[in-house]
mmCIF file of C-alpha atoms in Angstrom:
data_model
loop_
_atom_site.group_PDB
_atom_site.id
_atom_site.type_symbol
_atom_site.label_atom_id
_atom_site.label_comp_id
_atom_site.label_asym_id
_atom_site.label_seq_id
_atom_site.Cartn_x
_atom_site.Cartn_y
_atom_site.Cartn_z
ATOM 1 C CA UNK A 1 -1.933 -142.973 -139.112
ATOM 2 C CA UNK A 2 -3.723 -142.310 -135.869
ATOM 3 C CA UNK A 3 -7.537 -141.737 -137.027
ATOM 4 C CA UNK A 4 -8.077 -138.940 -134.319
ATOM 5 C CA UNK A 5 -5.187 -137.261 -135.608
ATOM 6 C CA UNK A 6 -6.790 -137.183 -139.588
ATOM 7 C CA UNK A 7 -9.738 -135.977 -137.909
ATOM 8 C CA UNK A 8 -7.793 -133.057 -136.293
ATOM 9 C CA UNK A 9 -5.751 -132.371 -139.735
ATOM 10 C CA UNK A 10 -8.726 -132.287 -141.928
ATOM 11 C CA UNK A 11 -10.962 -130.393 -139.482
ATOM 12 C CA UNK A 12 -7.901 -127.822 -139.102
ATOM 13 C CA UNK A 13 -7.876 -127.318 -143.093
ATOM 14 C CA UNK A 14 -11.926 -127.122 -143.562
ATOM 15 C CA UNK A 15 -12.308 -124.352 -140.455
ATOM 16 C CA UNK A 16 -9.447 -122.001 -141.002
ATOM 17 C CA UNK A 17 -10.994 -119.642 -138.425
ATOM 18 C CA UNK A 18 -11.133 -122.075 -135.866
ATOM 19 C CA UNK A 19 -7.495 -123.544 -135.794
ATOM 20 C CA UNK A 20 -6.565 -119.826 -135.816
ATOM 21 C CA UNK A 21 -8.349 -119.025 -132.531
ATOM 22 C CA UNK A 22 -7.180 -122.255 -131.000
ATOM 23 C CA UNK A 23 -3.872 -121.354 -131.863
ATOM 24 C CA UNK A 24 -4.264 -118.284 -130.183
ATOM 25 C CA UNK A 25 -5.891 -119.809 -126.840
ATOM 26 C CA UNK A 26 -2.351 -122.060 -127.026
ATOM 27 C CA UNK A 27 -0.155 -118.917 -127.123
ATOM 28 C CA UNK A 28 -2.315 -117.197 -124.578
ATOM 29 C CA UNK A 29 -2.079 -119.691 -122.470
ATOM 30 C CA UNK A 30 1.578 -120.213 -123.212
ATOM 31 C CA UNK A 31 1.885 -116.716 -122.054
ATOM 32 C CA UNK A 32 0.056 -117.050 -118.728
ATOM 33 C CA UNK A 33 2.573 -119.955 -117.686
ATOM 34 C CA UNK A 34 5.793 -117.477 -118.462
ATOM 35 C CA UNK A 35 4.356 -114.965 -116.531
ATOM 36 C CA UNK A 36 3.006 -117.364 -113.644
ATOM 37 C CA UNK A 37 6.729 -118.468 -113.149
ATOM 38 C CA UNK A 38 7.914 -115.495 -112.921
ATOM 39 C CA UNK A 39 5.292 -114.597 -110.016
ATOM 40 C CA UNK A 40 6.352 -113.535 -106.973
ATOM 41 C CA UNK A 41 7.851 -115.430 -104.676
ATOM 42 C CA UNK A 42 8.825 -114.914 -100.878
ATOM 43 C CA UNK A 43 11.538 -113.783 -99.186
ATOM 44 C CA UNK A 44 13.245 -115.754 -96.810
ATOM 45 C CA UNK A 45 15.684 -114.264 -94.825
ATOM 46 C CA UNK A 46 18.978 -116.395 -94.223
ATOM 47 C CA UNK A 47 20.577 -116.673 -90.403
ATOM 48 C CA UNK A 48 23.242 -113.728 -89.623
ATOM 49 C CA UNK A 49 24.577 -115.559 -86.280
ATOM 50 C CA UNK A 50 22.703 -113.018 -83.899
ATOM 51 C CA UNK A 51 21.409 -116.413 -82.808
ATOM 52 C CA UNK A 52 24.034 -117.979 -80.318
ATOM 53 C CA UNK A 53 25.658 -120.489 -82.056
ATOM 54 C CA UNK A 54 25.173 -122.893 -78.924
ATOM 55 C CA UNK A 55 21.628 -122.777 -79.413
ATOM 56 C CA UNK A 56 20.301 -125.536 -81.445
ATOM 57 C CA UNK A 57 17.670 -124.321 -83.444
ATOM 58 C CA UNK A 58 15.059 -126.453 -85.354
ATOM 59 C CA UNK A 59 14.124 -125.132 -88.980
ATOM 60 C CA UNK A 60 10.610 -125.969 -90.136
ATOM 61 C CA UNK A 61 10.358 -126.218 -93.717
ATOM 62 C CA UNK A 62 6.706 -125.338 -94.540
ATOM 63 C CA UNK A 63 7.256 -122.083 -92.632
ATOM 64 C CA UNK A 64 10.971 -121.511 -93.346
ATOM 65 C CA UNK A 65 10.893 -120.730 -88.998
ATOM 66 C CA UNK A 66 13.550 -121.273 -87.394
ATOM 67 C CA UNK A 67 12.981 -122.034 -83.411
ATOM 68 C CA UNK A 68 13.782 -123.194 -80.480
ATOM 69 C CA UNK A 69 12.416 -124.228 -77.232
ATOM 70 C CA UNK A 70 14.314 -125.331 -73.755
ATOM 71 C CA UNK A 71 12.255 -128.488 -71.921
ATOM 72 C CA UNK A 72 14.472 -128.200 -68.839
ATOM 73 C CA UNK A 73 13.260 -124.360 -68.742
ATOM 74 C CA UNK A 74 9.521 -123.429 -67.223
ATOM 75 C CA UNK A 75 7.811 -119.699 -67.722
ATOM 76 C CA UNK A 76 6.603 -120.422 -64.539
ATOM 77 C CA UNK A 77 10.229 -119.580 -63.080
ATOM 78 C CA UNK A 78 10.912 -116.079 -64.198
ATOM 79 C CA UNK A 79 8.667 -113.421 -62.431
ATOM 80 C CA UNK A 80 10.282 -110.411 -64.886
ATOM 81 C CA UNK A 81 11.758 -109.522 -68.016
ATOM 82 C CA UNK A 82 14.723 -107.169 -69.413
ATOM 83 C CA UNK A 83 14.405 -106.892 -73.251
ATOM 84 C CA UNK A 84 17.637 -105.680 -74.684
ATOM 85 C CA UNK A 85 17.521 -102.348 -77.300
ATOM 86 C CA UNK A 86 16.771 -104.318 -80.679
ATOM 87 C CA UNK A 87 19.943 -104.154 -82.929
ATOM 88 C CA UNK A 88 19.433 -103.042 -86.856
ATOM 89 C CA UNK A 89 21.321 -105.041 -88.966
ATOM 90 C CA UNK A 90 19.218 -104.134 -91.873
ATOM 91 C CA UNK A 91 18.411 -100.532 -91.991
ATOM 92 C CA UNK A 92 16.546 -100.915 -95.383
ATOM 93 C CA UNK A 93 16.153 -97.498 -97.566
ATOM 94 C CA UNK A 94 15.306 -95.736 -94.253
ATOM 95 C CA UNK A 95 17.706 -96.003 -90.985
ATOM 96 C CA UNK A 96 15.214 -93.152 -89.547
ATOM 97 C CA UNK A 97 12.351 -95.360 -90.023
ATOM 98 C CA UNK A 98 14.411 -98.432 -88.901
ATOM 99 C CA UNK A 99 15.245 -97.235 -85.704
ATOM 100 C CA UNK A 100 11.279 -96.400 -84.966
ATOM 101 C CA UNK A 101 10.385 -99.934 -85.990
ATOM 102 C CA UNK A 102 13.225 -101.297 -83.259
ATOM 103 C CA UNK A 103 11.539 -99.171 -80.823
ATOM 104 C CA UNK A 104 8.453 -100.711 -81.674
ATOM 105 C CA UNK A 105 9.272 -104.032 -81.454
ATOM 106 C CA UNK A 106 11.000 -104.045 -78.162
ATOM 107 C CA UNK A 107 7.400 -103.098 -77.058
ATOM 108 C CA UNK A 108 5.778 -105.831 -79.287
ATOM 109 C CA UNK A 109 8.153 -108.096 -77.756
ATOM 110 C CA UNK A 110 7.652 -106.469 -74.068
ATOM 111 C CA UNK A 111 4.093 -106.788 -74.561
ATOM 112 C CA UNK A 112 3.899 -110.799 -75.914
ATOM 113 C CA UNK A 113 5.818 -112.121 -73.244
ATOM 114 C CA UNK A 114 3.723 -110.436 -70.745
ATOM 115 C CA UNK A 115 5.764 -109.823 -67.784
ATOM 116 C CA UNK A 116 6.618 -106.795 -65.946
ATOM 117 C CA UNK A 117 9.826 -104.866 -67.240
ATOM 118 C CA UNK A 118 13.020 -104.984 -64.598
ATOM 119 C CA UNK A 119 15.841 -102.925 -64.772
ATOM 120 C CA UNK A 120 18.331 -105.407 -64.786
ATOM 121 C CA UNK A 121 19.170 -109.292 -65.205
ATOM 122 C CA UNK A 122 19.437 -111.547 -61.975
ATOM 123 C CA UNK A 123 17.431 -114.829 -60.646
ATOM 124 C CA UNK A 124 14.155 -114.849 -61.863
ATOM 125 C CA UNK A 125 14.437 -112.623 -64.943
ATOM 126 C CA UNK A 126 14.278 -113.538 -68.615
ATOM 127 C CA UNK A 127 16.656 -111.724 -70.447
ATOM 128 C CA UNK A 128 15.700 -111.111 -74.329
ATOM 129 C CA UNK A 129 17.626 -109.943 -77.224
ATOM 130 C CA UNK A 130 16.238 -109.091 -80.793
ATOM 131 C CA UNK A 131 17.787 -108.136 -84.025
ATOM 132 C CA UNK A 132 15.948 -107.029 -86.964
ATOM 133 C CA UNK A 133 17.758 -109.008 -90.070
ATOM 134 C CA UNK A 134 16.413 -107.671 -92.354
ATOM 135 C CA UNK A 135 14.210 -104.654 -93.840
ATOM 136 C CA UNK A 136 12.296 -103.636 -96.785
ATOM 137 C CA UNK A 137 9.573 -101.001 -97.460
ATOM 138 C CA UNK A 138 6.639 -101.467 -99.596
ATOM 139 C CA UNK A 139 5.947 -99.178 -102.765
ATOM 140 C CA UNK A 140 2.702 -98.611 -102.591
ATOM 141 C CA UNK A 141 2.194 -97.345 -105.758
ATOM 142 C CA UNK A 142 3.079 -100.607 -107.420
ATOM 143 C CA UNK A 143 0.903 -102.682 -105.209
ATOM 144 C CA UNK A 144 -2.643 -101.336 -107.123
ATOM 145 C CA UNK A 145 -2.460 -103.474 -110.488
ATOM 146 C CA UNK A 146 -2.635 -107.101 -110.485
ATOM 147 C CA UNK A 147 -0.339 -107.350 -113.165
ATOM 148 C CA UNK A 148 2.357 -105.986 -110.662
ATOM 149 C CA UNK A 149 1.330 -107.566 -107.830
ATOM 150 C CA UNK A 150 1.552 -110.788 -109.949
ATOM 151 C CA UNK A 151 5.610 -110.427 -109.408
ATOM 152 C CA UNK A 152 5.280 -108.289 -106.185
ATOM 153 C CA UNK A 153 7.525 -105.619 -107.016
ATOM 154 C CA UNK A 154 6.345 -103.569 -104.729
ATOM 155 C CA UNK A 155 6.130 -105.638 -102.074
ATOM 156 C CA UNK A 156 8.414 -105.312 -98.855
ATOM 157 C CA UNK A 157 9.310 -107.775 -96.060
ATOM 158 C CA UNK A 158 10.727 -107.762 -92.454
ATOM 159 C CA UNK A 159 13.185 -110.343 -91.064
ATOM 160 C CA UNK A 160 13.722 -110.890 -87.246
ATOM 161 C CA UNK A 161 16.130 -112.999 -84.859
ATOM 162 C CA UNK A 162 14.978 -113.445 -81.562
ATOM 163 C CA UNK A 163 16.284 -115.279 -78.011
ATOM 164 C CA UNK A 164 15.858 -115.607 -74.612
ATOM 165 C CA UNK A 165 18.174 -116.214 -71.640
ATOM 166 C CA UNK A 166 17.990 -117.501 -67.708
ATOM 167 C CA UNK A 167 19.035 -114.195 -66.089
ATOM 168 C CA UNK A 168 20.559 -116.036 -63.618
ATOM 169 C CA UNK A 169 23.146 -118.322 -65.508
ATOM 170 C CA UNK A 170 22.489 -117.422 -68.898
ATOM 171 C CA UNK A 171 20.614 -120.528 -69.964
ATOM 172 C CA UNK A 172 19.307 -120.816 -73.499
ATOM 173 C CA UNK A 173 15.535 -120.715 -72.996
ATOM 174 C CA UNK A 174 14.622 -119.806 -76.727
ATOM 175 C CA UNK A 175 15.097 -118.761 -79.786
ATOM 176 C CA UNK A 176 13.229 -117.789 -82.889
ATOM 177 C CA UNK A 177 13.830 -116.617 -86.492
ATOM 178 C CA UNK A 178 11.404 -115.682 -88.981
ATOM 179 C CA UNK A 179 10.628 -113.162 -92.218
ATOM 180 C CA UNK A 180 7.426 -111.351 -92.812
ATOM 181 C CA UNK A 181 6.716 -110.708 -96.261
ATOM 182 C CA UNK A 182 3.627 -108.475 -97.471
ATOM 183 C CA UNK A 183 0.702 -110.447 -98.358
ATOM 184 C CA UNK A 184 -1.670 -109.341 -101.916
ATOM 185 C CA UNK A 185 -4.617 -109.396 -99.549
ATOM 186 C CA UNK A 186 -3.372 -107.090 -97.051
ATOM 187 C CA UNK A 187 -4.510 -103.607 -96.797
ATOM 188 C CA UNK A 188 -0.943 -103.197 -95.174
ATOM 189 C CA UNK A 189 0.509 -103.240 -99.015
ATOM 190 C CA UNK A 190 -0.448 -99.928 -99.776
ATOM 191 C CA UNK A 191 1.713 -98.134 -96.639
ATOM 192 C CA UNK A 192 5.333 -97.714 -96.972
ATOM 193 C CA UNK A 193 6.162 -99.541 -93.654
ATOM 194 C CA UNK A 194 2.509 -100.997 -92.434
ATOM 195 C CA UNK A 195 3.868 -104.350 -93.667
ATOM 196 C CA UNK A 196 6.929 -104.184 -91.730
ATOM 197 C CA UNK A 197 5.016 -102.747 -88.531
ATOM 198 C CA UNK A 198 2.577 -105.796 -89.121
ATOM 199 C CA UNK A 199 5.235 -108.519 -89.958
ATOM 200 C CA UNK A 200 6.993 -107.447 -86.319
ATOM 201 C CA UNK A 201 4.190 -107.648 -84.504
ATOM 202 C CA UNK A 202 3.136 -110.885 -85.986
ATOM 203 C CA UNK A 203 6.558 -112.356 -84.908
ATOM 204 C CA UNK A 204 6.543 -111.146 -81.419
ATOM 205 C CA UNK A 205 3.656 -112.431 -80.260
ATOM 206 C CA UNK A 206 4.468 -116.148 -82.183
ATOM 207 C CA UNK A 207 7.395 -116.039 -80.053
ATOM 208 C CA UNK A 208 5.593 -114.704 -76.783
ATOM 209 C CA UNK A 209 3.246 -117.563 -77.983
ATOM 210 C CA UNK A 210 6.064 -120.131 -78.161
ATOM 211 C CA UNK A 211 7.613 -119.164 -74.719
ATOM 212 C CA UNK A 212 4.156 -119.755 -72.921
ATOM 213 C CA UNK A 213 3.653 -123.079 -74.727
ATOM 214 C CA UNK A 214 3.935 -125.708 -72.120
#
């Protein structure tokens, strides 16, 4: 027999106490895994085919994004924007509260693409449609104690699907899909919707971002 593992054996019967609390770190630590692997874990919105079909869109793995960008098609060519009313397709626990987000992110949208607002589609306008996929609150209550933030129980998320058309032939110019979750750092966690509100603004102005990209 291994002499390390006499050692261990006869040290385990001549300190009682000792194999007892090392026993106990084991089962502790035990423990810790279970609950570790049952931490939270993200949400990740799956497509709902708001996204035109004819639009190829790239997914990026280490940001679960989903995007797309036309080469053929330059910002520099569209002087104005129409931004369709967002579409709910998630309405969460509150359609109220839903419909005031949509509102809000028409205007996050409005305001990250930067150009001015024209009443209707044509030659020289970028025509934008938005969907909110999906939609749920934060329970604010729940997002105090670390041991509940551990599996984020009360932790919401907001889902988008975003693109963008040639006004004048109708053009794929881009696309974008994306979910927000709340973050444990976040000062957002403990509002019922300030997760959501930031998660929509957040994705607005990455795809504002992503239009302007040259």
């Amino acid at each position: 027999m291994n002499f390390v593992v006499i050692f261990e054996i006869c040290h385990a019967l001549h300190h009682p106490k000792e194999t007892q609390m090392k026993i106990a770190k084991l089962v502790a630590a035990f423990c810790l895994f279970a609950v570790c692997s049952a931490c939270h874990k993200d949400t990740n919105v799956e497509l709902t085919g708001f996204i035109p079909s004819n639009i190829p869109l790239d997914y990026n793995k280490s940001t679960t994004i989903h995007s797309y960008k036309n080469p053929m098609k330059d910002m520099s060519a569209f002087k104005s924007v129409v931004v369709q009313e967002v579409k709910i397709e998630a309405n969460g626990d509150n359609p109220d509260e839903a419909s005031k987000l949509s509102i809000q992110f028409r205007n996050e949208i409005i305001a990250a693409v930067g150009l001015p607002v024209a009443a209707a589609g044509g030659s020289g306008v970028l025509e934008i449609c938005a969907s909110i996929t999906g939609l749920k609150q934060n329970v604010p209550v729940l997002n105090i104690a670390p041991q509940s933030q551990m599996r984020g129980i009360g932790y919401g998320y907001v889902a988008c699907e975003i693109y963008a058309l040639d006004g004048k032939d109708g053009a794929p110019v881009a696309a974008y899909a994306d979910t927000q979750n709340t973050q444990r750092f976040s000062s957002e966690k403990l509002s019922d919707w300030g997760s959501a509100q930031l998660g929509l603004k957040t994705m607005a102005d990455a795809f504002g971002a992503m239009l302007k990209k040259k």
